Amino acid sequence: EVQLVQSGAEVKKPGESLRISCTGSGYIFTTYWIAWVRQMPGAGLEWVGVIYPGDSETRSSPSFPGHVTISADKSISTAYLQWNSLKASDTAIYYCTRFVAEKDLKYVDLWGRGTLVTVSS
Amino acid sequence: QSVLTQPPSVSGTPGQRVTVSCSGSTSNIGSNTVSWYQQLPGTAPKLLIYGNNQRPSGVPDRFSGSKSGTSASLAISGLQSEEEADYYCAAWDDSVNSPVFGGGTKLTVL
């Protein structure tokens, strides 16, 4: 079965660091982009950034300049989203997704279940 | 405020046909294809339409997509109660070199 399995919910304090993960299975992990999408409480979807596990090329959304780091370890088919210093405004569900980019077609064809990150003092 | 504009809500009765609109600009919808996603309450989104009007396998043909200029639409015919959900449009935006989403439309089945 083709799927993206995300790490479990996290509760952190402001200023703490965090890394959440996403493991792909059932397909060749290095041949698709992995994108992270944020959904704040009661809000819509926002693009965080993408990584191509094949060569670790990364692109971040202009809305998240330098605040998060996206990485991947292709040897274990896993992508990561990392914060060095969390803020309360980082509280959200973070979805790991598989992003298709073929010529004129660009879309998300597979979603993980999401990781709830709660940042509170 | 989202780059793509969707109505906050739409409603319909079972069996009815409803449409959800998505308005953008020349840098996103006007230049690139549109995809649509369904998010049932408490779950992750799911792909409904890609490439403006293509359905992935498993998506009923009651769901259809279209695009004209800088706007797109999702139509659902034969509305069913279990389709009460949030619907999002998305497209690549050449000006920010990343995808952008609509703000989402809540579909209520009366």
PDB file of C-alpha atoms in Angstrom:
ATOM      1  CA  GLU A   1       0.000   0.000   0.000  1.00  0.00           C
ATOM      2  CA  VAL A   2       1.277   3.448  -0.920  1.00  0.00           C
ATOM      3  CA  GLN A   3       1.288   5.579   2.217  1.00  0.00           C
ATOM      4  CA  LEU A   4       2.968   8.297   4.244  1.00  0.00           C
ATOM      5  CA  VAL A   5       3.241   7.557   7.952  1.00  0.00           C
ATOM      6  CA  GLN A   6       3.803  10.529  10.215  1.00  0.00           C
ATOM      7  CA  SER A   7       5.152  10.697  13.757  1.00  0.00           C
ATOM      8  CA  GLY A   8       2.813  11.240  16.673  1.00  0.00           C
ATOM      9  CA  ALA A   9       1.416  14.351  18.304  1.00  0.00           C
ATOM     10  CA  GLU A  10       3.795  16.617  20.201  1.00  0.00           C
ATOM     11  CA  VAL A  11       3.344  19.094  23.050  1.00  0.00           C
ATOM     12  CA  LYS A  12       6.168  21.571  23.479  1.00  0.00           C
ATOM     13  CA  LYS A  13       6.960  24.841  25.234  1.00  0.00           C
ATOM     14  CA  PRO A  14       7.889  28.070  23.419  1.00  0.00           C
ATOM     15  CA  GLY A  15      11.584  28.165  22.608  1.00  0.00           C
ATOM     16  CA  GLU A  16      11.983  24.383  22.506  1.00  0.00           C
ATOM     17  CA  SER A  17      13.156  22.499  19.447  1.00  0.00           C
ATOM     18  CA  LEU A  18      11.249  19.807  17.596  1.00  0.00           C
ATOM     19  CA  ARG A  19      11.616  17.454  14.644  1.00  0.00           C
ATOM     20  CA  ILE A  20       8.651  15.567  13.197  1.00  0.00           C
ATOM     21  CA  SER A  21       8.964  12.823  10.625  1.00  0.00           C
ATOM     22  CA  CYS A  22       7.226  11.282   7.643  1.00  0.00           C
ATOM     23  CA  THR A  23       8.072   7.836   6.262  1.00  0.00           C
ATOM     24  CA  GLY A  24       7.003   6.825   2.792  1.00  0.00           C
ATOM     25  CA  SER A  25       6.283   3.263   1.735  1.00  0.00           C
ATOM     26  CA  GLY A  26       4.858   1.390  -1.220  1.00  0.00           C
ATOM     27  CA  TYR A  27       6.605   3.559  -3.805  1.00  0.00           C
ATOM     28  CA  ILE A  28      10.093   4.742  -4.746  1.00  0.00           C
ATOM     29  CA  PHE A  29      10.633   7.480  -2.163  1.00  0.00           C
ATOM     30  CA  THR A  30      13.394   9.237  -4.087  1.00  0.00           C
ATOM     31  CA  THR A  31      11.302   9.897  -7.198  1.00  0.00           C
ATOM     32  CA  TYR A  32       8.613  12.165  -5.746  1.00  0.00           C
ATOM     33  CA  TRP A  33       8.766  15.495  -3.976  1.00  0.00           C
ATOM     34  CA  ILE A  34       7.637  15.538  -0.323  1.00  0.00           C
ATOM     35  CA  ALA A  35       5.767  18.666   0.705  1.00  0.00           C
ATOM     36  CA  TRP A  36       4.742  19.855   4.147  1.00  0.00           C
ATOM     37  CA  VAL A  37       1.392  21.611   4.576  1.00  0.00           C
ATOM     38  CA  ARG A  38       0.258  23.470   7.688  1.00  0.00           C
ATOM     39  CA  GLN A  39      -3.291  23.749   8.992  1.00  0.00           C
ATOM     40  CA  MET A  40      -3.709  26.033  11.967  1.00  0.00           C
ATOM     41  CA  PRO A  41      -6.719  25.472  14.266  1.00  0.00           C
ATOM     42  CA  GLY A  42      -9.946  26.180  12.416  1.00  0.00           C
ATOM     43  CA  ALA A  43      -8.049  27.484   9.401  1.00  0.00           C
ATOM     44  CA  GLY A  44      -7.184  26.488   5.850  1.00  0.00           C
ATOM     45  CA  LEU A  45      -4.165  24.871   4.237  1.00  0.00           C
ATOM     46  CA  GLU A  46      -0.798  26.572   3.825  1.00  0.00           C
ATOM     47  CA  TRP A  47       2.289  25.427   1.956  1.00  0.00           C
ATOM     48  CA  VAL A  48       5.384  25.166   4.195  1.00  0.00           C
ATOM     49  CA  GLY A  49       7.946  23.802   1.748  1.00  0.00           C
ATOM     50  CA  VAL A  50       9.138  20.855  -0.292  1.00  0.00           C
ATOM     51  CA  ILE A  51      12.094  18.521  -0.594  1.00  0.00           C
ATOM     52  CA  TYR A  52      13.155  16.125  -3.333  1.00  0.00           C
ATOM     53  CA  PRO A  53      14.593  13.145  -1.431  1.00  0.00           C
ATOM     54  CA  GLY A  54      16.582  12.039  -4.459  1.00  0.00           C
ATOM     55  CA  ASP A  55      19.038  14.922  -4.143  1.00  0.00           C
ATOM     56  CA  SER A  56      17.689  16.829  -1.085  1.00  0.00           C
ATOM     57  CA  GLU A  57      16.837  19.905  -3.143  1.00  0.00           C
ATOM     58  CA  THR A  58      14.650  22.025  -0.885  1.00  0.00           C
ATOM     59  CA  ARG A  59      12.343  24.957  -1.447  1.00  0.00           C
ATOM     60  CA  SER A  60      10.556  26.821   1.334  1.00  0.00           C
ATOM     61  CA  SER A  61       7.447  28.940   1.115  1.00  0.00           C
ATOM     62  CA  PRO A  62       8.028  32.705   1.373  1.00  0.00           C
ATOM     63  CA  SER A  63       5.610  32.600   4.333  1.00  0.00           C
ATOM     64  CA  PHE A  64       8.099  30.585   6.426  1.00  0.00           C
ATOM     65  CA  PRO A  65      11.472  32.280   5.840  1.00  0.00           C
ATOM     66  CA  GLY A  66      14.153  30.489   7.838  1.00  0.00           C
ATOM     67  CA  HIS A  67      11.851  29.406  10.663  1.00  0.00           C
ATOM     68  CA  VAL A  68      11.636  25.758   9.692  1.00  0.00           C
ATOM     69  CA  THR A  69      14.108  23.303   8.185  1.00  0.00           C
ATOM     70  CA  ILE A  70      13.095  20.543   5.816  1.00  0.00           C
ATOM     71  CA  SER A  71      15.370  17.552   5.363  1.00  0.00           C
ATOM     72  CA  ALA A  72      15.267  13.917   4.303  1.00  0.00           C
ATOM     73  CA  ASP A  73      17.136  10.663   4.787  1.00  0.00           C
ATOM     74  CA  LYS A  74      16.581   8.655   1.632  1.00  0.00           C
ATOM     75  CA  SER A  75      18.215   5.565   3.137  1.00  0.00           C
ATOM     76  CA  ILE A  76      15.181   5.181   5.409  1.00  0.00           C
ATOM     77  CA  SER A  77      12.607   6.869   3.127  1.00  0.00           C
ATOM     78  CA  THR A  78      11.938   9.544   5.713  1.00  0.00           C
ATOM     79  CA  ALA A  79      11.443  13.295   5.524  1.00  0.00           C
ATOM     80  CA  TYR A  80      11.621  15.713   8.424  1.00  0.00           C
ATOM     81  CA  LEU A  81      10.282  19.101   9.449  1.00  0.00           C
ATOM     82  CA  GLN A  82      12.311  20.798  12.155  1.00  0.00           C
ATOM     83  CA  TRP A  83      12.088  23.887  14.352  1.00  0.00           C
ATOM     84  CA  ASN A  84      14.964  25.242  16.469  1.00  0.00           C
ATOM     85  CA  SER A  85      12.807  27.558  18.553  1.00  0.00           C
ATOM     86  CA  LEU A  86       9.075  26.991  18.588  1.00  0.00           C
ATOM     87  CA  LYS A  87       6.511  29.739  18.974  1.00  0.00           C
ATOM     88  CA  ALA A  88       2.916  29.494  20.168  1.00  0.00           C
ATOM     89  CA  SER A  89       1.880  30.436  16.628  1.00  0.00           C
ATOM     90  CA  ASP A  90       3.419  27.174  15.366  1.00  0.00           C
ATOM     91  CA  THR A  91       0.510  25.296  16.931  1.00  0.00           C
ATOM     92  CA  ALA A  92      -1.087  23.445  14.040  1.00  0.00           C
ATOM     93  CA  ILE A  93      -1.523  20.148  12.263  1.00  0.00           C
ATOM     94  CA  TYR A  94       1.337  19.505   9.847  1.00  0.00           C
ATOM     95  CA  TYR A  95       0.593  17.235   6.914  1.00  0.00           C
ATOM     96  CA  CYS A  96       3.254  15.373   5.009  1.00  0.00           C
ATOM     97  CA  THR A  97       2.238  15.014   1.382  1.00  0.00           C
ATOM     98  CA  ARG A  98       3.533  13.540  -1.853  1.00  0.00           C
ATOM     99  CA  PHE A  99       3.786  16.243  -4.474  1.00  0.00           C
ATOM    100  CA  VAL A 100       3.598  15.409  -8.154  1.00  0.00           C
ATOM    101  CA  ALA A 101       5.496  17.751 -10.467  1.00  0.00           C
ATOM    102  CA  GLU A 102       5.327  16.575 -14.079  1.00  0.00           C
ATOM    103  CA  LYS A 103       5.526  19.122 -16.902  1.00  0.00           C
ATOM    104  CA  ASP A 104       2.304  21.134 -16.537  1.00  0.00           C
ATOM    105  CA  LEU A 105       0.891  19.043 -13.715  1.00  0.00           C
ATOM    106  CA  LYS A 106       1.645  20.019 -10.124  1.00  0.00           C
ATOM    107  CA  TYR A 107      -0.520  18.649  -7.313  1.00  0.00           C
ATOM    108  CA  VAL A 108      -0.588  16.629  -4.099  1.00  0.00           C
ATOM    109  CA  ASP A 109      -1.713  13.067  -4.727  1.00  0.00           C
ATOM    110  CA  LEU A 110      -1.140  11.534  -1.295  1.00  0.00           C
ATOM    111  CA  TRP A 111      -1.558  12.882   2.242  1.00  0.00           C
ATOM    112  CA  GLY A 112      -0.301  11.606   5.586  1.00  0.00           C
ATOM    113  CA  ARG A 113      -2.675  11.639   8.545  1.00  0.00           C
ATOM    114  CA  GLY A 114      -1.041  14.736   9.996  1.00  0.00           C
ATOM    115  CA  THR A 115       1.001  15.510  13.114  1.00  0.00           C
ATOM    116  CA  LEU A 116      -0.565  17.799  15.701  1.00  0.00           C
ATOM    117  CA  VAL A 117       2.004  20.159  17.190  1.00  0.00           C
ATOM    118  CA  THR A 118       0.910  22.093  20.267  1.00  0.00           C
ATOM    119  CA  VAL A 119       3.149  24.848  21.621  1.00  0.00           C
ATOM    120  CA  SER A 120       2.079  26.212  24.959  1.00  0.00           C
ATOM    121  CA  SER A 121       3.710  27.460  28.118  1.00  0.00           C
TER     122      SER A 121
ATOM    123  CA  GLN B   1      -5.825  36.095   3.311  1.00  0.00           C
ATOM    124  CA  SER B   2      -5.472  33.293   0.779  1.00  0.00           C
ATOM    125  CA  VAL B   3      -4.099  33.895  -2.711  1.00  0.00           C
ATOM    126  CA  LEU B   4      -6.971  31.939  -4.275  1.00  0.00           C
ATOM    127  CA  THR B   5     -10.482  33.120  -3.382  1.00  0.00           C
ATOM    128  CA  GLN B   6     -13.261  30.682  -2.541  1.00  0.00           C
ATOM    129  CA  PRO B   7     -16.703  31.325  -1.041  1.00  0.00           C
ATOM    130  CA  PRO B   8     -16.657  30.493   2.681  1.00  0.00           C
ATOM    131  CA  SER B   9     -19.695  28.264   2.384  1.00  0.00           C
ATOM    132  CA  VAL B  10     -22.133  26.659  -0.007  1.00  0.00           C
ATOM    133  CA  SER B  11     -25.095  24.413   0.673  1.00  0.00           C
ATOM    134  CA  GLY B  12     -27.380  22.023  -1.115  1.00  0.00           C
ATOM    135  CA  THR B  13     -29.919  19.284  -0.594  1.00  0.00           C
ATOM    136  CA  PRO B  14     -29.357  15.584  -1.304  1.00  0.00           C
ATOM    137  CA  GLY B  15     -29.426  14.882  -5.015  1.00  0.00           C
ATOM    138  CA  GLN B  16     -28.817  18.495  -5.953  1.00  0.00           C
ATOM    139  CA  ARG B  17     -25.908  19.847  -7.990  1.00  0.00           C
ATOM    140  CA  VAL B  18     -23.623  22.372  -6.302  1.00  0.00           C
ATOM    141  CA  THR B  19     -20.590  24.264  -7.488  1.00  0.00           C
ATOM    142  CA  VAL B  20     -17.616  25.740  -5.646  1.00  0.00           C
ATOM    143  CA  SER B  21     -15.746  28.577  -7.304  1.00  0.00           C
ATOM    144  CA  CYS B  22     -12.051  29.443  -7.059  1.00  0.00           C
ATOM    145  CA  SER B  23     -10.703  32.750  -8.312  1.00  0.00           C
ATOM    146  CA  GLY B  24      -7.048  33.547  -8.863  1.00  0.00           C
ATOM    147  CA  SER B  25      -4.777  35.523 -11.137  1.00  0.00           C
ATOM    148  CA  THR B  26      -2.596  35.204 -14.211  1.00  0.00           C
ATOM    149  CA  SER B  27       0.364  33.993 -12.122  1.00  0.00           C
ATOM    150  CA  ASN B  28      -1.490  30.988 -10.701  1.00  0.00           C
ATOM    151  CA  ILE B  29      -4.746  29.715 -12.215  1.00  0.00           C
ATOM    152  CA  GLY B  30      -4.196  31.686 -15.398  1.00  0.00           C
ATOM    153  CA  SER B  31      -0.889  29.923 -16.050  1.00  0.00           C
ATOM    154  CA  ASN B  32      -1.129  26.573 -14.301  1.00  0.00           C
ATOM    155  CA  THR B  33      -3.480  23.697 -13.674  1.00  0.00           C
ATOM    156  CA  VAL B  34      -5.860  23.527 -10.726  1.00  0.00           C
ATOM    157  CA  SER B  35      -6.381  20.740  -8.209  1.00  0.00           C
ATOM    158  CA  TRP B  36      -9.176  20.232  -5.689  1.00  0.00           C
ATOM    159  CA  TYR B  37      -9.153  18.533  -2.296  1.00  0.00           C
ATOM    160  CA  GLN B  38     -11.880  17.275   0.026  1.00  0.00           C
ATOM    161  CA  GLN B  39     -11.376  17.375   3.788  1.00  0.00           C
ATOM    162  CA  LEU B  40     -13.972  15.449   5.751  1.00  0.00           C
ATOM    163  CA  PRO B  41     -14.340  16.509   9.413  1.00  0.00           C
ATOM    164  CA  GLY B  42     -11.374  15.433  11.515  1.00  0.00           C
ATOM    165  CA  THR B  43      -9.474  13.835   8.651  1.00  0.00           C
ATOM    166  CA  ALA B  44      -6.637  14.658   6.269  1.00  0.00           C
ATOM    167  CA  PRO B  45      -7.490  16.176   2.898  1.00  0.00           C
ATOM    168  CA  LYS B  46      -7.902  13.899  -0.108  1.00  0.00           C
ATOM    169  CA  LEU B  47      -7.253  14.601  -3.797  1.00  0.00           C
ATOM    170  CA  LEU B  48     -10.466  14.987  -5.811  1.00  0.00           C
ATOM    171  CA  ILE B  49      -9.402  16.642  -9.069  1.00  0.00           C
ATOM    172  CA  TYR B  50      -6.035  17.351 -10.684  1.00  0.00           C
ATOM    173  CA  GLY B  51      -5.025  18.899 -13.986  1.00  0.00           C
ATOM    174  CA  ASN B  52      -8.185  21.072 -13.914  1.00  0.00           C
ATOM    175  CA  ASN B  53     -10.588  18.221 -14.676  1.00  0.00           C
ATOM    176  CA  GLN B  54      -8.906  14.832 -14.106  1.00  0.00           C
ATOM    177  CA  ARG B  55     -10.225  12.456 -11.483  1.00  0.00           C
ATOM    178  CA  PRO B  56      -7.939  10.012  -9.676  1.00  0.00           C
ATOM    179  CA  SER B  57      -9.118   6.437  -9.647  1.00  0.00           C
ATOM    180  CA  GLY B  58     -11.760   5.916  -6.999  1.00  0.00           C
ATOM    181  CA  VAL B  59     -13.259   9.395  -7.194  1.00  0.00           C
ATOM    182  CA  PRO B  60     -16.875   9.198  -8.431  1.00  0.00           C
ATOM    183  CA  ASP B  61     -17.694  10.887 -11.734  1.00  0.00           C
ATOM    184  CA  ARG B  62     -20.230  13.003  -9.842  1.00  0.00           C
ATOM    185  CA  PHE B  63     -17.234  15.213  -9.087  1.00  0.00           C
ATOM    186  CA  SER B  64     -16.014  17.352 -11.976  1.00  0.00           C
ATOM    187  CA  GLY B  65     -13.672  20.286 -12.415  1.00  0.00           C
ATOM    188  CA  SER B  66     -13.343  23.064 -14.946  1.00  0.00           C
ATOM    189  CA  LYS B  67     -11.196  26.109 -15.566  1.00  0.00           C
ATOM    190  CA  SER B  68     -11.631  29.286 -17.569  1.00  0.00           C
ATOM    191  CA  GLY B  69      -9.081  32.063 -17.561  1.00  0.00           C
ATOM    192  CA  THR B  70      -8.163  32.858 -13.973  1.00  0.00           C
ATOM    193  CA  SER B  71     -11.083  31.001 -12.379  1.00  0.00           C
ATOM    194  CA  ALA B  72     -11.934  27.394 -11.721  1.00  0.00           C
ATOM    195  CA  SER B  73     -14.926  25.475 -10.446  1.00  0.00           C
ATOM    196  CA  LEU B  74     -15.672  22.195  -8.746  1.00  0.00           C
ATOM    197  CA  ALA B  75     -19.092  20.707  -9.395  1.00  0.00           C
ATOM    198  CA  ILE B  76     -20.716  17.953  -7.380  1.00  0.00           C
ATOM    199  CA  SER B  77     -23.838  16.373  -8.827  1.00  0.00           C
ATOM    200  CA  GLY B  78     -26.188  14.008  -7.035  1.00  0.00           C
ATOM    201  CA  LEU B  79     -25.105  15.475  -3.701  1.00  0.00           C
ATOM    202  CA  GLN B  80     -24.849  13.008  -0.812  1.00  0.00           C
ATOM    203  CA  SER B  81     -24.912  13.742   2.910  1.00  0.00           C
ATOM    204  CA  GLU B  82     -21.485  12.160   3.427  1.00  0.00           C
ATOM    205  CA  GLU B  83     -19.979  14.789   1.139  1.00  0.00           C
ATOM    206  CA  GLU B  84     -20.444  17.455   3.798  1.00  0.00           C
ATOM    207  CA  ALA B  85     -16.840  18.646   4.088  1.00  0.00           C
ATOM    208  CA  ASP B  86     -14.394  21.442   3.398  1.00  0.00           C
ATOM    209  CA  TYR B  87     -13.206  21.792  -0.195  1.00  0.00           C
ATOM    210  CA  TYR B  88      -9.958  23.474  -1.209  1.00  0.00           C
ATOM    211  CA  CYS B  89      -8.592  24.531  -4.580  1.00  0.00           C
ATOM    212  CA  ALA B  90      -4.867  24.853  -5.282  1.00  0.00           C
ATOM    213  CA  ALA B  91      -2.555  25.878  -8.085  1.00  0.00           C
ATOM    214  CA  TRP B  92       1.135  26.581  -8.637  1.00  0.00           C
ATOM    215  CA  ASP B  93       1.942  30.279  -8.456  1.00  0.00           C
ATOM    216  CA  ASP B  94       4.769  31.469 -10.710  1.00  0.00           C
ATOM    217  CA  SER B  95       5.260  34.709  -8.755  1.00  0.00           C
ATOM    218  CA  VAL B  96       6.163  32.926  -5.497  1.00  0.00           C
ATOM    219  CA  ASN B  97       7.401  29.710  -7.107  1.00  0.00           C
ATOM    220  CA  SER B  98       5.272  27.559  -4.839  1.00  0.00           C
ATOM    221  CA  PRO B  99       1.741  26.201  -4.682  1.00  0.00           C
ATOM    222  CA  VAL B 100      -1.045  28.339  -3.251  1.00  0.00           C
ATOM    223  CA  PHE B 101      -4.338  27.233  -1.749  1.00  0.00           C
ATOM    224  CA  GLY B 102      -7.782  28.729  -1.595  1.00  0.00           C
ATOM    225  CA  GLY B 103      -9.214  29.530   1.823  1.00  0.00           C
ATOM    226  CA  GLY B 104     -11.586  26.590   1.650  1.00  0.00           C
ATOM    227  CA  THR B 105     -15.343  26.247   1.213  1.00  0.00           C
ATOM    228  CA  LYS B 106     -17.538  24.485   3.727  1.00  0.00           C
ATOM    229  CA  LEU B 107     -20.207  22.429   2.002  1.00  0.00           C
ATOM    230  CA  THR B 108     -23.330  21.832   4.060  1.00  0.00           C
ATOM    231  CA  VAL B 109     -25.833  19.208   2.958  1.00  0.00           C
ATOM    232  CA  LEU B 110     -29.216  20.328   4.221  1.00  0.00           C
TER     233      LEU B 110
END
